[in-house]
Amino acid sequence: MDVKICTMGELFVEFVAKEFNQRFDYTNEYIGPYPSGAPAIFANQVAKLGFPVIFLSCVGKDPFGKMCINRLKQDGVNVNGITSHNKVKTASAFSTQIGPKERSLIYNVLNSACGLISFDHVNEALLKDCNHLHIMGSSLYSFRAIDAMCKVINFIKSHGGTVSFDPNLHKEMSEIREIEQSFSYILEFTDIILINETQVRYFSENYESDEETIKALLEKGIKHLVVKKGSDGANYYCCDDKNNINTIYSKGFSIDAIDHSGADYCFDATFVSLLLSGFSAEQALMYANACYALSSSYKGPMEGTSSLIAIEKFLSENINN
């Protein structure tokens, strides 16, 4: 099918610590600014794959905002849904790598242009040809943002479209109550969910095992469930006509990783785009794992987004390794 995707949420500049495990409470050097934000990286990766994608967000009328918009536009993202504000500045973040796959961040999102995202920023005329919405949990950071997201969900679903959801839970957002409170509502509309192994446990409620949690999520009406394991690959789950759970495992790729910061979102974009365009789940997983590896080999959250040609070249060189 023809795929046109939309996503919405935070767009900011990120300054990356120059050294591993660099502390925030000391004077240190940072590299950047880099365009960043989970849904922005997702949108950029979708565009790099050659699929139409529109991104809804807010930035300030400042050099950082201009840089973010120009980068997305240059890579093929439709930026007509990004609003620029005169009186509020573009969001920013500082990040430091504190483990092989873990980083710590200091955000300024709520008090920035991103914090102004609201119902009125959703122009339905821009969405008229979209048939899929991707939601990042990190984008549900205020009641205004949630109202705006609900407007997009209702529009996409009422026009026969589908929804994918990555809870994208991380400790920096844990104090924002609106995020967790919105998850149960989002799940009612979710067709594809992409979670990591830690997030499986988050959804466990009263279930005794990961298997029971996965089954319960599929019974909510979710058609495709992916558990991401980073460089170790990913598992895919779906129910057949007899309500039996089918599982596919796709191994990851061993590379010299430099920065994992945008890799999960590149994985999401690749899996969702290719699955919707007709790839089998097994193929989509394999390409998504390759995209994860490629993203991890670049410094900076959006610097490792890859074209379909680059992914296929990587697979041809690494598929038997």
Short mmCIF file of C-alpha atoms in Angstrom, two decimals:
data_model
loop_
_atom_site.label_atom_id
_atom_site.label_comp_id
_atom_site.label_asym_id
_atom_site.label_seq_id
_atom_site.Cartn_x
_atom_site.Cartn_y
_atom_site.Cartn_z
CA MET A 1 0.00 0.00 0.00
CA ASP A 2 1.00 3.65 -0.40
CA VAL A 3 2.36 4.89 2.91
CA LYS A 4 2.20 8.44 4.23
CA ILE A 5 3.16 8.78 7.86
CA CYS A 6 2.73 11.57 10.38
CA THR A 7 4.27 12.02 13.79
CA MET A 8 4.25 14.75 16.38
CA GLY A 9 6.17 15.98 19.41
CA GLU A 10 9.45 17.33 20.69
CA LEU A 11 12.04 18.93 18.42
CA PHE A 12 15.14 20.31 20.11
CA VAL A 13 18.87 20.77 19.84
CA GLU A 14 21.08 18.39 21.78
CA PHE A 15 24.57 18.96 23.12
CA VAL A 16 26.45 15.68 23.55
CA ALA A 17 29.14 15.18 26.19
CA LYS A 18 32.56 14.83 24.64
CA GLU A 19 33.74 12.17 27.11
CA PHE A 20 32.14 8.95 28.31
CA ASN A 21 30.32 9.21 31.68
CA GLN A 22 30.88 12.96 31.76
CA ARG A 23 29.22 14.62 34.76
CA PHE A 24 26.78 17.50 34.49
CA ASP A 25 27.89 19.19 37.72
CA TYR A 26 31.40 19.94 36.43
CA THR A 27 32.59 22.24 33.69
CA ASN A 28 33.17 20.05 30.63
CA GLU A 29 33.14 20.10 26.85
CA TYR A 30 30.12 19.22 24.71
CA ILE A 31 29.71 18.57 20.99
CA GLY A 32 26.80 20.07 19.10
CA PRO A 33 24.23 21.35 18.73
CA TYR A 34 22.58 18.42 16.95
CA PRO A 35 18.93 18.38 15.81
CA SER A 36 17.15 15.88 18.06
CA GLY A 37 13.90 14.67 19.61
CA ALA A 38 12.53 11.11 19.39
CA PRO A 39 9.68 11.82 16.92
CA ALA A 40 11.93 14.12 14.88
CA ILE A 41 14.53 11.36 14.48
CA PHE A 42 11.73 8.94 13.57
CA ALA A 43 10.42 11.33 10.91
CA ASN A 44 13.90 11.93 9.52
CA GLN A 45 14.52 8.18 9.18
CA VAL A 46 11.16 7.63 7.45
CA ALA A 47 12.04 10.35 4.94
CA LYS A 48 15.51 8.88 4.36
CA LEU A 49 13.81 5.60 3.41
CA GLY A 50 11.86 7.46 0.73
CA PHE A 51 8.39 7.56 2.34
CA PRO A 52 6.30 10.74 2.67
CA VAL A 53 6.23 11.95 6.27
CA ILE A 54 4.89 15.05 7.98
CA PHE A 55 6.11 16.23 11.36
CA LEU A 56 4.13 18.45 13.74
CA SER A 57 6.08 20.43 16.32
CA CYS A 58 7.01 23.89 17.63
CA VAL A 59 10.33 25.75 17.67
CA GLY A 60 11.45 29.27 18.44
CA LYS A 61 12.29 31.84 15.77
CA ASP A 62 15.96 31.50 16.62
CA PRO A 63 19.04 29.92 15.00
CA PHE A 64 18.44 26.58 16.75
CA GLY A 65 14.88 26.39 15.42
CA LYS A 66 16.04 27.32 11.95
CA MET A 67 18.74 24.64 12.05
CA CYS A 68 16.27 21.93 13.12
CA ILE A 69 13.74 22.82 10.43
CA ASN A 70 16.39 23.06 7.73
CA ARG A 71 17.84 19.66 8.64
CA LEU A 72 14.47 17.92 8.51
CA LYS A 73 13.51 19.67 5.27
CA GLN A 74 16.86 18.83 3.68
CA ASP A 75 16.32 15.13 4.42
CA GLY A 76 12.81 15.10 2.95
CA VAL A 77 10.47 15.66 5.91
CA ASN A 78 7.37 17.80 5.30
CA VAL A 79 7.94 20.63 7.81
CA ASN A 80 4.75 22.60 7.10
CA GLY A 81 3.37 21.39 10.43
CA ILE A 82 6.17 23.00 12.45
CA THR A 83 5.17 26.29 14.08
CA SER A 84 7.81 28.95 14.85
CA HIS A 85 7.28 31.23 17.86
CA ASN A 86 8.66 34.74 18.44
CA LYS A 87 8.60 34.85 22.24
CA VAL A 88 9.70 31.34 23.22
CA LYS A 89 13.00 29.66 22.41
CA THR A 90 13.70 26.29 20.81
CA ALA A 91 13.97 23.40 23.27
CA SER A 92 17.40 22.07 24.23
CA ALA A 93 18.99 19.10 25.95
CA PHE A 94 22.38 18.04 27.25
CA SER A 95 23.28 14.36 27.20
CA THR A 96 26.05 12.15 28.51
CA GLN A 97 26.68 8.47 27.83
CA ILE A 98 26.80 6.61 31.17
CA GLY A 99 26.78 3.00 29.97
CA PRO A 100 27.04 0.96 26.77
CA LYS A 101 23.35 1.56 26.00
CA GLU A 102 22.37 4.17 28.57
CA ARG A 103 22.60 7.92 28.66
CA SER A 104 21.49 10.66 31.02
CA LEU A 105 19.88 13.90 29.86
CA ILE A 106 18.92 17.32 31.13
CA TYR A 107 15.91 18.61 29.19
CA ASN A 108 14.36 21.99 28.67
CA VAL A 109 11.16 21.04 26.85
CA LEU A 110 8.20 22.16 28.95
CA ASN A 111 9.43 25.77 29.19
CA SER A 112 10.35 25.98 25.52
CA ALA A 113 8.48 26.29 22.22
CA CYS A 114 7.75 22.54 22.35
CA GLY A 115 5.82 23.13 25.56
CA LEU A 116 3.30 25.20 23.60
CA ILE A 117 2.16 22.36 21.33
CA SER A 118 -1.62 22.32 21.54
CA PHE A 119 -4.87 21.28 19.86
CA ASP A 120 -4.77 24.40 17.65
CA HIS A 121 -1.39 23.46 16.17
CA VAL A 122 -2.90 20.43 14.43
CA ASN A 123 -3.88 21.46 10.92
CA GLU A 124 -6.07 18.63 9.63
CA ALA A 125 -5.62 19.82 6.05
CA LEU A 126 -1.97 18.75 6.31
CA LEU A 127 -3.02 15.29 7.45
CA LYS A 128 -5.63 14.57 4.77
CA ASP A 129 -3.48 12.02 2.90
CA CYS A 130 -1.81 10.47 5.95
CA ASN A 131 -2.72 6.86 6.70
CA HIS A 132 -0.47 6.20 9.69
CA LEU A 133 0.45 7.97 12.94
CA HIS A 134 3.48 7.13 15.04
CA ILE A 135 3.39 8.15 18.72
CA MET A 136 6.37 8.52 21.04
CA GLY A 137 5.56 8.37 24.75
CA SER A 138 8.07 11.15 25.37
CA SER A 139 5.84 13.46 23.29
CA LEU A 140 2.97 13.20 25.78
CA TYR A 141 4.60 15.66 28.18
CA SER A 142 1.64 17.95 28.94
CA PHE A 143 -2.15 17.99 28.81
CA ARG A 144 -1.91 20.35 25.84
CA ALA A 145 0.36 17.94 23.97
CA ILE A 146 -1.92 15.01 24.80
CA ASP A 147 -4.99 16.90 23.54
CA ALA A 148 -3.16 17.63 20.30
CA MET A 149 -2.10 14.00 19.94
CA CYS A 150 -5.67 12.82 20.56
CA LYS A 151 -6.86 15.11 17.77
CA VAL A 152 -4.40 13.49 15.36
CA ILE A 153 -5.32 9.98 16.55
CA ASN A 154 -9.02 10.60 16.00
CA PHE A 155 -8.37 12.05 12.55
CA ILE A 156 -6.16 9.18 11.40
CA LYS A 157 -8.42 6.46 12.83
CA SER A 158 -11.62 8.03 11.47
CA HIS A 159 -10.06 7.94 8.00
CA GLY A 160 -9.16 4.24 8.23
CA GLY A 161 -5.52 4.73 9.21
CA THR A 162 -3.32 2.90 11.69
CA VAL A 163 -1.29 3.85 14.77
CA SER A 164 2.08 2.71 16.09
CA PHE A 165 3.33 3.45 19.59
CA ASP A 166 6.72 3.46 21.29
CA PRO A 167 6.28 4.25 25.02
CA ASN A 168 9.87 5.55 25.01
CA LEU A 169 9.98 5.62 28.79
CA HIS A 170 13.08 7.09 30.32
CA LYS A 171 13.84 8.37 33.79
CA GLU A 172 14.12 12.04 32.79
CA MET A 173 10.40 12.10 31.97
CA SER A 174 9.25 9.97 34.92
CA GLU A 175 8.05 12.95 36.97
CA ILE A 176 5.64 14.09 34.26
CA ARG A 177 2.40 12.41 35.36
CA GLU A 178 0.57 13.15 32.12
CA ILE A 179 2.75 10.70 30.18
CA GLU A 180 1.86 7.56 32.10
CA GLN A 181 -1.78 8.61 32.52
CA SER A 182 -2.21 8.78 28.75
CA PHE A 183 -0.80 5.33 27.97
CA SER A 184 -3.97 3.33 28.60
CA TYR A 185 -5.89 5.62 26.23
CA ILE A 186 -3.22 5.38 23.52
CA LEU A 187 -3.18 1.57 23.73
CA GLU A 188 -6.86 1.44 22.76
CA PHE A 189 -5.94 2.79 19.32
CA THR A 190 -2.57 1.09 18.84
CA ASP A 191 -2.04 -1.35 15.95
CA ILE A 192 1.75 -1.68 16.30
CA ILE A 193 3.67 -1.38 19.56
CA LEU A 194 7.45 -1.28 19.87
CA ILE A 195 8.89 -1.75 23.34
CA ASN A 196 12.16 -2.82 24.91
CA GLU A 197 12.67 -5.56 27.47
CA THR A 198 12.38 -3.17 30.42
CA GLN A 199 9.09 -1.79 29.11
CA VAL A 200 7.60 -5.28 28.90
CA ARG A 201 7.88 -5.36 32.67
CA TYR A 202 6.35 -1.89 32.93
CA PHE A 203 3.19 -3.22 31.28
CA SER A 204 3.21 -6.42 33.35
CA GLU A 205 0.56 -5.23 35.88
CA ASN A 206 -0.45 -8.46 37.65
CA TYR A 207 1.08 -10.85 35.11
CA GLU A 208 3.72 -13.27 36.32
CA SER A 209 5.80 -13.48 33.16
CA ASP A 210 6.77 -11.52 30.07
CA GLU A 211 4.87 -14.05 27.97
CA GLU A 212 1.62 -13.31 29.83
CA THR A 213 2.20 -9.57 29.42
CA ILE A 214 2.77 -9.93 25.68
CA LYS A 215 -0.36 -12.06 25.35
CA ALA A 216 -2.41 -9.50 27.30
CA LEU A 217 -1.19 -6.65 25.06
CA LEU A 218 -2.10 -8.60 21.92
CA GLU A 219 -5.53 -9.35 23.38
CA LYS A 220 -6.13 -5.59 23.67
CA GLY A 221 -6.29 -5.54 19.87
CA ILE A 222 -2.66 -4.77 19.07
CA LYS A 223 -1.83 -6.55 15.82
CA HIS A 224 1.96 -6.35 15.85
CA LEU A 225 4.23 -6.31 18.91
CA VAL A 226 8.00 -5.88 18.78
CA VAL A 227 10.37 -6.28 21.72
CA LYS A 228 13.62 -4.48 20.93
CA LYS A 229 16.90 -5.81 22.31
CA GLY A 230 19.30 -3.30 20.81
CA SER A 231 22.34 -4.89 19.23
CA ASP A 232 21.01 -8.31 20.30
CA GLY A 233 18.15 -8.05 17.79
CA ALA A 234 14.40 -8.09 18.29
CA ASN A 235 11.40 -10.37 18.76
CA TYR A 236 8.13 -9.97 16.87
CA TYR A 237 4.75 -11.29 18.09
CA CYS A 238 1.31 -11.51 16.51
CA CYS A 239 -1.83 -13.62 16.87
CA ASP A 240 -3.01 -15.97 14.13
CA ASP A 241 -6.65 -16.70 13.23
CA LYS A 242 -6.89 -19.21 16.09
CA ASN A 243 -5.52 -16.72 18.62
CA ASN A 244 -2.22 -18.56 18.88
CA ILE A 245 0.83 -16.33 19.30
CA ASN A 246 3.38 -16.51 16.49
CA THR A 247 6.95 -15.39 17.24
CA ILE A 248 9.81 -14.32 15.00
CA TYR A 249 13.33 -13.58 16.23
CA SER A 250 15.74 -11.50 14.17
CA LYS A 251 19.33 -11.27 15.34
CA GLY A 252 21.17 -7.99 15.69
CA PHE A 253 24.50 -6.97 14.20
CA SER A 254 27.82 -6.69 15.97
CA ILE A 255 29.50 -3.33 15.25
CA ASP A 256 31.77 -0.83 16.94
CA ALA A 257 29.03 1.35 18.39
CA ILE A 258 29.74 5.05 18.96
CA ASP A 259 26.37 6.46 20.03
CA HIS A 260 23.05 4.63 20.56
CA SER A 261 21.04 7.82 21.21
CA GLY A 262 18.89 7.80 18.07
CA ALA A 263 19.11 4.12 17.18
CA ASP A 264 15.83 2.98 18.76
CA TYR A 265 13.88 5.60 16.83
CA CYS A 266 15.59 4.66 13.56
CA PHE A 267 14.62 1.04 14.29
CA ASP A 268 10.99 2.10 14.84
CA ALA A 269 10.85 4.13 11.63
CA THR A 270 12.33 1.35 9.52
CA PHE A 271 10.17 -1.44 10.90
CA VAL A 272 6.92 0.55 10.72
CA SER A 273 7.53 2.02 7.26
CA LEU A 274 8.57 -1.25 5.66
CA LEU A 275 5.85 -3.34 7.33
CA LEU A 276 3.18 -0.90 6.14
CA SER A 277 4.65 -0.87 2.63
CA GLY A 278 4.32 -4.64 2.25
CA PHE A 279 7.52 -6.13 3.66
CA SER A 280 7.05 -9.26 5.73
CA ALA A 281 7.52 -8.87 9.49
CA GLU A 282 10.73 -10.91 9.23
CA GLN A 283 12.15 -8.66 6.50
CA ALA A 284 11.10 -5.48 8.30
CA LEU A 285 12.80 -6.69 11.51
CA MET A 286 16.03 -7.52 9.70
CA TYR A 287 16.16 -4.10 8.01
CA ALA A 288 15.29 -2.36 11.29
CA ASN A 289 18.14 -4.16 13.09
CA ALA A 290 20.52 -3.08 10.35
CA CYS A 291 19.29 0.50 10.63
CA TYR A 292 19.83 0.36 14.41
CA ALA A 293 23.43 -0.73 13.86
CA LEU A 294 24.08 1.98 11.27
CA SER A 295 22.63 4.67 13.53
CA SER A 296 24.80 3.51 16.43
CA SER A 297 27.95 3.97 14.37
CA TYR A 298 27.56 7.78 14.22
CA LYS A 299 28.00 10.43 16.90
CA GLY A 300 24.84 12.49 17.38
CA PRO A 301 21.18 11.47 17.66
CA MET A 302 20.10 12.16 14.06
CA GLU A 303 23.42 11.77 12.29
CA GLY A 304 23.05 8.04 11.62
CA THR A 305 19.73 7.97 9.75
CA SER A 306 20.11 5.76 6.68
CA SER A 307 18.73 5.35 3.19
CA LEU A 308 17.27 2.06 1.97
CA ILE A 309 20.32 1.66 -0.28
CA ALA A 310 22.68 2.08 2.68
CA ILE A 311 20.73 -0.48 4.72
CA GLU A 312 20.75 -3.01 1.89
CA LYS A 313 24.50 -2.49 1.38
CA PHE A 314 25.07 -3.07 5.09
CA LEU A 315 22.97 -6.25 4.99
CA SER A 316 24.83 -7.59 1.97
CA GLU A 317 28.12 -7.12 3.84
CA ASN A 318 26.98 -8.42 7.23
CA ILE A 319 24.12 -10.88 6.76
CA ASN A 320 26.28 -13.98 7.20
CA ASN A 321 28.44 -12.58 10.00
#
